[in-house]
């Protein structure tokens, strides 16, 4: 399992133009609540949302790729003005590569954060791959970084802050 400290990958963070996130188990703690009437709810962190808003303002593109379609995911993505929401895609690597190609970006310009076996190929392909600490072993093995905060409770914000700090440092030098 490869791991780099944040300060050792600062140069790579400065190249990032696209942050792509899995939803369940990354933006949430992985829990889906389904009521007896079939309605679904999820909990999203306000901390993570603020990080994504700040990235967007800084010109870093944000995308979400989820293996399952969800009205709660659509509502939160709409609220945060996430420009690229891809749902119902099990092949996360293909979805990530298609998006990067459409945006004219290379793997080195992408961060992908996921937590499960189906995320591992996308984590490995991205210039910087990230997996929350509670991820499945395949995702952790493919990851370059593991945030200290848990999924759904600031793990995404932690990544956003490091991208923003590296990019601010780059523009001020």
C-alpha angles and dihedrals in degrees: 000000000000120000130178125190115241094249092052093058098042091114090054091047090056089062094056116120099157133045113192121189136190109223114215109059093013109050088023133033087254095259119129117193115208118187124213089259089058098253115142130215133183133184118236123188119246087210091059091046092054090050091053092048090052092049090051091051089050091055099255110137116233125206135173124208116189130180091217133045115240135175090212090056091049091049094051093044090051092049091051093042092237102182098206120045116168116181133179094030115133094176096072094173093057091046092049093047092047091051094046091049092048089051093045093243133140127223089257089063094054135083116195123191121191140147111206143061092266089057096051097087091050091046090052094046097050120090086243120022121197134189127181114242094255093055126126116271095255092055092047091048091053095046127102092195138029115195118227093226117075127250113278091016105075105305090120092046089054091056091045092052092052092049091048093047092051092048094047089049090050094051093046094053 
